[in-house]
Coordinates of C-alpha atoms in Angstrom, one line a residue:
M1 CA 18.2 -18.5 -5.9
T2 CA 18.2 -18.7 -9.5
A3 CA 18.3 -15.4 -11.5
V4 CA 15.1 -14.6 -13.7
D5 CA 14.9 -12.9 -16.8
V6 CA 13.3 -9.6 -15.6
P7 CA 12.4 -8.2 -18.8
Q8 CA 10.9 -11.1 -20.3
L9 CA 8.9 -11.6 -16.8
V10 CA 7.6 -8.0 -16.9
A11 CA 6.6 -8.5 -20.8
Q12 CA 4.6 -11.4 -19.7
A13 CA 3.0 -9.7 -16.9
R14 CA 1.8 -6.7 -19.4
E15 CA 0.3 -9.5 -21.5
G16 CA -1.9 -10.5 -18.4
R17 CA 0.0 -13.9 -17.7
P18 CA -1.1 -14.6 -14.1
R19 CA 2.2 -16.8 -13.6
A20 CA 4.4 -13.7 -14.4
V21 CA 2.5 -11.5 -12.1
A22 CA 2.7 -14.1 -9.4
R23 CA 6.5 -14.5 -9.7
L24 CA 7.1 -10.6 -9.7
I25 CA 5.1 -10.2 -6.6
S26 CA 7.1 -13.3 -5.1
L27 CA 10.3 -11.6 -5.9
V28 CA 8.8 -8.6 -4.0
E29 CA 7.7 -10.2 -0.9
G30 CA 10.8 -12.3 -0.8
A31 CA 13.0 -9.2 -1.1
S32 CA 14.8 -10.7 -3.8
P33 CA 18.4 -9.7 -5.0
Q34 CA 16.7 -8.6 -8.3
L35 CA 14.0 -6.5 -6.6
R36 CA 16.1 -3.1 -7.6
E37 CA 16.0 -4.3 -11.1
V38 CA 12.2 -5.3 -11.1
M39 CA 11.3 -1.9 -9.6
A40 CA 13.4 -0.2 -12.4
A41 CA 11.7 -2.1 -15.1
L42 CA 8.2 -1.5 -13.8
A43 CA 8.8 2.6 -12.9
P44 CA 7.9 3.6 -16.3
L45 CA 4.7 1.2 -16.8
T46 CA 2.9 2.4 -13.5
G47 CA 0.7 5.3 -12.4
N48 CA -2.5 4.2 -14.3
A49 CA -4.3 2.1 -11.9
Y50 CA -7.0 3.3 -9.5
V51 CA -6.1 2.0 -6.0
V52 CA -9.1 1.6 -3.7
G53 CA -8.3 0.6 0.1
L54 CA -11.0 -1.3 2.0
T55 CA -10.6 -1.7 5.9
G56 CA -12.8 -2.0 8.8
S57 CA -13.2 -4.3 11.9
P58 CA -13.2 -8.2 11.5
G59 CA -16.5 -9.3 10.4
V60 CA -18.0 -6.5 8.9
G61 CA -17.8 -8.2 5.3
K62 CA -14.7 -6.7 3.7
S63 CA -14.0 -9.9 1.4
T64 CA -17.8 -9.9 0.5
T65 CA -17.7 -6.4 -0.4
T66 CA -14.4 -6.8 -2.4
S67 CA -15.9 -9.7 -4.2
A68 CA -18.9 -7.7 -5.1
L69 CA -16.7 -4.6 -6.3
V70 CA -14.6 -6.9 -8.6
S71 CA -18.0 -8.1 -10.3
A72 CA -19.2 -4.6 -10.7
Y73 CA -15.9 -3.5 -12.1
R74 CA -15.5 -6.6 -14.4
Q75 CA -19.3 -5.8 -15.7
A76 CA -17.9 -2.5 -16.8
G77 CA -15.2 -4.1 -18.6
K78 CA -12.2 -3.3 -16.5
R79 CA -9.1 -5.5 -15.4
V80 CA -9.0 -5.8 -11.7
G81 CA -6.4 -6.6 -9.3
V82 CA -6.9 -7.6 -5.6
L83 CA -4.4 -7.7 -3.0
A84 CA -5.8 -9.4 0.1
V85 CA -3.5 -8.8 3.2
D86 CA -4.1 -11.5 5.9
P87 CA -2.7 -12.1 9.4
S88 CA 0.7 -14.2 9.2
S89 CA 0.7 -17.7 10.6
P90 CA 2.8 -17.9 13.6
F91 CA 4.2 -21.2 12.3
S92 CA 4.9 -20.9 8.5
G93 CA 4.8 -17.2 8.1
G94 CA 1.9 -17.5 5.3
A95 CA -1.4 -16.0 5.3
L96 CA -4.1 -17.6 7.2
L97 CA -6.9 -16.9 5.0
G98 CA -4.9 -17.5 1.8
D99 CA -7.6 -19.7 0.1
R100 CA -9.7 -16.5 -0.5
V101 CA -13.0 -18.7 -0.5
R102 CA -15.3 -15.7 -0.9
M103 CA -13.7 -14.5 -4.0
S104 CA -13.5 -18.3 -5.7
D105 CA -16.2 -16.9 -8.1
H106 CA -13.4 -14.8 -9.9
A107 CA -10.7 -17.3 -9.8
S108 CA -11.3 -18.5 -13.2
D109 CA -11.6 -15.0 -14.9
P110 CA -8.5 -13.8 -16.7
G111 CA -9.4 -10.1 -16.2
V112 CA -9.1 -10.6 -12.4
Y113 CA -5.8 -11.3 -10.4
I114 CA -6.1 -11.9 -6.8
R115 CA -3.2 -12.3 -4.4
S116 CA -3.1 -12.9 -0.7
M117 CA -0.3 -11.3 1.3
A118 CA 0.8 -12.0 4.7
T119 CA 1.5 -9.1 7.2
R120 CA 4.5 -11.0 8.6
G121 CA 4.4 -9.0 11.7
H122 CA 4.0 -5.6 10.0
L123 CA 1.6 -3.3 11.8
G124 CA -0.9 -0.9 10.3
G125 CA -3.0 -3.5 8.4
L126 CA -0.7 -3.8 5.6
A127 CA 2.4 -6.0 4.4
W128 CA 5.3 -4.2 4.2
S129 CA 5.8 -5.1 0.5
A130 CA 2.4 -3.8 -0.3
P131 CA 3.4 -0.7 -2.2
Q132 CA 5.5 -2.7 -4.6
A133 CA 3.0 -5.5 -5.0
I134 CA 0.4 -2.4 -5.9
R135 CA 3.2 -1.4 -8.5
V136 CA 3.4 -4.8 -10.0
L137 CA -0.5 -4.8 -10.6
D138 CA -0.4 -1.5 -11.9
A139 CA 2.3 -2.4 -14.6
A140 CA 0.4 -5.6 -15.4
G141 CA -2.6 -3.5 -16.7
C142 CA -4.9 -3.7 -13.9
E143 CA -7.0 -0.7 -14.1
V144 CA -8.5 -1.0 -10.5
I145 CA -6.9 -2.2 -7.6
L146 CA -8.5 -3.2 -4.5
V147 CA -6.5 -3.6 -1.2
E148 CA -8.3 -5.4 1.5
T149 CA -6.4 -4.9 4.8
V150 CA -6.4 -7.5 7.8
G151 CA -9.1 -6.0 9.7
V152 CA -7.2 -5.5 13.1
G153 CA -9.1 -2.5 14.4
Q154 CA -8.2 1.1 14.9
S155 CA -4.3 0.6 14.1
E156 CA -5.4 -0.1 10.6
V157 CA -4.8 3.4 9.4
E158 CA -1.9 2.8 7.1
I159 CA -4.3 1.9 4.1
A160 CA -4.9 5.7 3.9
A161 CA -1.2 6.2 3.1
Q162 CA -1.4 3.5 0.1
A163 CA -4.6 4.1 -1.4
D164 CA -6.1 6.8 -3.8
T165 CA -9.5 6.2 -2.1
S166 CA -10.0 4.7 1.4
V167 CA -13.3 2.9 2.1
V168 CA -14.2 2.3 5.7
L169 CA -16.9 -0.4 6.4
L170 CA -19.0 -0.7 9.3
A171 CA -21.9 -3.2 10.3
P172 CA -24.7 -2.7 12.8
G173 CA -24.5 -4.6 16.1
M174 CA -20.9 -4.7 16.2
G175 CA -20.0 -1.7 18.3
D176 CA -19.1 0.5 15.6
G177 CA -21.0 3.3 17.0
I178 CA -18.6 3.4 20.0
Q179 CA -15.7 3.2 17.5
A180 CA -16.9 6.2 15.9
A181 CA -16.3 8.4 18.9
K182 CA -12.5 7.5 18.9
A183 CA -9.8 8.6 16.8
G184 CA -8.4 5.8 14.5
I185 CA -9.8 4.3 11.4
L186 CA -12.9 6.2 11.4
E187 CA -11.1 9.2 10.7
I188 CA -9.5 8.1 7.4
G189 CA -12.4 7.4 5.2
D190 CA -13.3 8.9 2.0
V191 CA -16.1 6.8 1.4
Y192 CA -18.1 4.8 4.5
V193 CA -20.2 1.8 4.1
V194 CA -22.7 0.5 6.5
N195 CA -22.6 -3.4 5.3
K196 CA -25.3 -5.8 6.1
A197 CA -27.7 -3.1 6.0
D198 CA -30.6 -5.7 6.2
R199 CA -29.8 -6.1 9.9
D200 CA -31.5 -4.2 12.7
G201 CA -29.8 -1.0 13.8
A202 CA -28.4 -0.2 10.1
D203 CA -30.2 3.1 9.9
A204 CA -29.0 3.9 13.6
T205 CA -25.1 3.2 12.7
A206 CA -25.6 5.3 9.7
R207 CA -27.1 8.0 11.6
E208 CA -24.5 7.9 14.2
L209 CA -21.8 8.0 11.8
N210 CA -23.1 10.9 9.9
H211 CA -23.4 12.7 13.3
M212 CA -19.6 11.8 14.0
L213 CA -18.5 13.1 10.7
S214 CA -20.6 16.5 11.4
L215 CA -18.4 16.9 14.5
G216 CA -15.2 16.4 12.5
E217 CA -12.9 18.7 10.8
S218 CA -14.9 21.7 9.2
R219 CA -15.2 21.5 5.4
G220 CA -15.2 24.6 3.4
K221 CA -17.3 25.0 0.2
G222 CA -16.1 22.4 -2.6
D223 CA -14.3 20.1 0.1
W224 CA -15.2 16.5 -0.1
R225 CA -17.6 15.2 2.3
P226 CA -17.4 11.4 2.8
P227 CA -20.5 9.9 1.9
I228 CA -22.3 6.8 3.6
V229 CA -23.5 4.2 1.3
K230 CA -25.6 1.2 2.8
T231 CA -24.9 -2.2 1.3
V232 CA -25.8 -5.8 1.6
A233 CA -22.8 -7.1 -0.1
A234 CA -23.7 -10.7 -0.2
R235 CA -26.6 -10.1 -2.2
G236 CA -25.0 -7.0 -4.2
T237 CA -27.4 -4.6 -2.9
G238 CA -25.9 -1.1 -3.0
I239 CA -22.8 -1.8 -4.7
D240 CA -23.6 0.3 -7.6
E241 CA -24.0 2.9 -5.4
L242 CA -20.7 2.5 -3.9
V243 CA -19.1 2.2 -7.2
E244 CA -20.6 5.6 -7.9
A245 CA -19.3 7.1 -4.8
L246 CA -15.9 5.8 -5.6
E247 CA -16.0 7.4 -9.3
K248 CA -17.1 10.8 -7.8
H249 CA -14.3 11.0 -5.3
R250 CA -11.8 10.1 -8.3
A251 CA -13.3 12.7 -10.4
W252 CA -13.4 15.2 -7.4
M253 CA -9.5 14.5 -6.8
D254 CA -8.8 14.7 -10.5
E255 CA -10.4 18.1 -10.9
R256 CA -8.7 19.5 -7.8
G257 CA -5.3 17.8 -8.0
V258 CA -5.8 16.0 -5.0
L259 CA -5.1 12.7 -6.8
A260 CA -1.4 13.7 -7.7
Q261 CA -0.7 15.0 -4.3
R262 CA -1.8 11.8 -2.7
R263 CA 0.4 9.7 -5.3
T264 CA 3.3 12.0 -4.7
A265 CA 2.9 11.8 -0.8
R266 CA 2.8 8.3 -1.2
A267 CA 6.0 7.7 -3.1
A268 CA 7.8 10.0 -0.7
R269 CA 6.7 7.5 2.0
E270 CA 7.8 4.5 0.2
V271 CA 11.0 6.0 -0.7
E272 CA 11.7 7.2 3.1
T273 CA 10.7 3.6 4.2
I274 CA 13.3 1.9 1.7
A275 CA 15.9 4.4 3.1
I276 CA 15.1 3.8 6.7
T277 CA 15.2 0.2 6.1
A278 CA 18.7 0.4 4.3
L279 CA 19.9 2.3 7.2
R280 CA 18.5 -0.2 9.8
A281 CA 20.5 -2.9 7.7
R282 CA 23.6 -1.0 8.2
L283 CA 23.0 -0.4 11.9
A284 CA 22.5 -4.3 12.3
D285 CA 25.9 -4.6 10.6
V286 CA 27.6 -2.9 13.5
H287 CA 25.9 -4.8 16.1
G288 CA 29.1 -6.4 17.8
D289 CA 31.4 -4.1 16.2
T290 CA 34.3 -2.8 18.0
R291 CA 33.2 0.8 17.3
L292 CA 29.6 0.1 18.7
D293 CA 31.4 -1.9 21.8
A294 CA 33.7 1.0 22.5
L295 CA 30.9 3.6 22.5
A296 CA 28.8 1.2 24.8
G297 CA 31.7 1.0 27.2
R298 CA 31.9 4.9 27.4
V299 CA 28.2 5.1 28.2
A300 CA 28.3 2.4 30.6
A301 CA 31.1 4.2 32.2
G302 CA 29.3 7.5 32.2
E303 CA 32.0 9.1 30.1
L304 CA 29.5 9.7 27.2
D305 CA 25.8 10.2 27.1
P306 CA 23.9 7.8 24.9
Y307 CA 22.9 10.7 22.2
A308 CA 26.5 11.7 21.6
A309 CA 27.3 7.9 21.2
S310 CA 24.6 7.5 18.5
D311 CA 25.7 10.6 16.9
A312 CA 29.3 9.4 16.7
L313 CA 28.1 5.7 15.3
L314 CA 26.0 7.6 12.7
A315 CA 29.1 9.8 11.9
T316 CA 31.0 6.6 11.0
L317 CA 28.4 4.9 9.2
T318 CA 28.0 8.2 7.1
E319 CA 31.8 8.1 6.4
A320 CA 31.8 4.4 5.5
A321 CA 28.9 5.1 3.1
E322 CA 30.5 7.9 1.5
A323 CA 34.0 6.0 1.0
T324 CA 32.1 3.3 -0.6
Q325 CA 30.3 5.5 -2.9
A326 CA 33.4 7.5 -3.9
A327 CA 35.1 4.0 -4.4
H328 CA 32.6 3.2 -7.0
A329 CA 32.2 6.5 -8.7
P330 CA 33.6 6.6 -12.1
E331 CA 36.9 8.5 -12.7
P332 CA 36.5 12.2 -14.0
A333 CA 37.7 12.7 -17.7
D334 CA 40.9 14.3 -18.5
P335 CA 40.4 17.6 -19.2
A336 CA 43.3 17.8 -21.6
E337 CA 41.6 15.3 -23.9
P338 CA 38.8 16.4 -26.1
D339 CA 35.5 14.3 -25.6
A340 CA 34.0 12.3 -28.4
G341 CA 31.3 15.1 -28.9
S342 CA 34.1 17.7 -29.7
A343 CA 35.8 15.7 -32.1
G344 CA 35.9 17.3 -35.5
R345 CA 35.0 20.9 -34.2
S346 CA 37.0 23.9 -34.6

């Protein structure tokens, strides 16, 4: 793969050039050897975007609601980024709904960047590279980033870990009342939306949801109580109220320091994920290694239990990592020689 000029690419992305943004996200998705350089360049440019996650069962109108939110934020003069995470094709690995036909109205708007990302088998409703892609859009100057998840059902709770505000969408007549009684995505919402509210049963769905929220964890004075907003996203009805609810939640988080706490927790999870991925790669390198084979033979013979064998394997990996780190560490300065900063001092 041809190396890219990362500083130039980042500068172009900052200017709002969509091809540069697309190239950076492609480097992220492809786990490019230059990914570390990209992330290092982006780090000081991030932390400004408001990230809103939208999740819910298939068919509730997530794409339509996302498109309506884009229109509302653009009318307010904000640059908007959209990450639409879709199921992976079992054949190509690409996103099945990559055409994003419901968002075609914004395709020619230079203030909007829309990207479809494939989950590539990753559970939880998000692509594994979503956090880095969010960072790219943040650094590119997007003031609001909307992350629309796959829509796989109750396992789709990971969006709560990646968004500043999580929006859970429901629709009448889709069994969401039953889902409200279960643990899962209906426990992660900061804002709840009953979309397609022009259908019969919308009021009943809102009442059931309100009842379930009242049975949830107790909230003290000043705590955030998730609002329930009724919308008809296809007509733009209720979208202003949804934006207002989002802004109120953002203001509440700012006032109480919750936003900073969430972003710190998000960074911690990202660091942990990268570290675990690196550890898994090291473990994959020892598959078929003589050390692993020897330990496995002892376990099979009953001479060693699997936990002790695992400890021994991890110890060898740690020793190898420390040896590599020591080999690349700079040599200490000779204490007999004065450093450059002390030259000329008495």
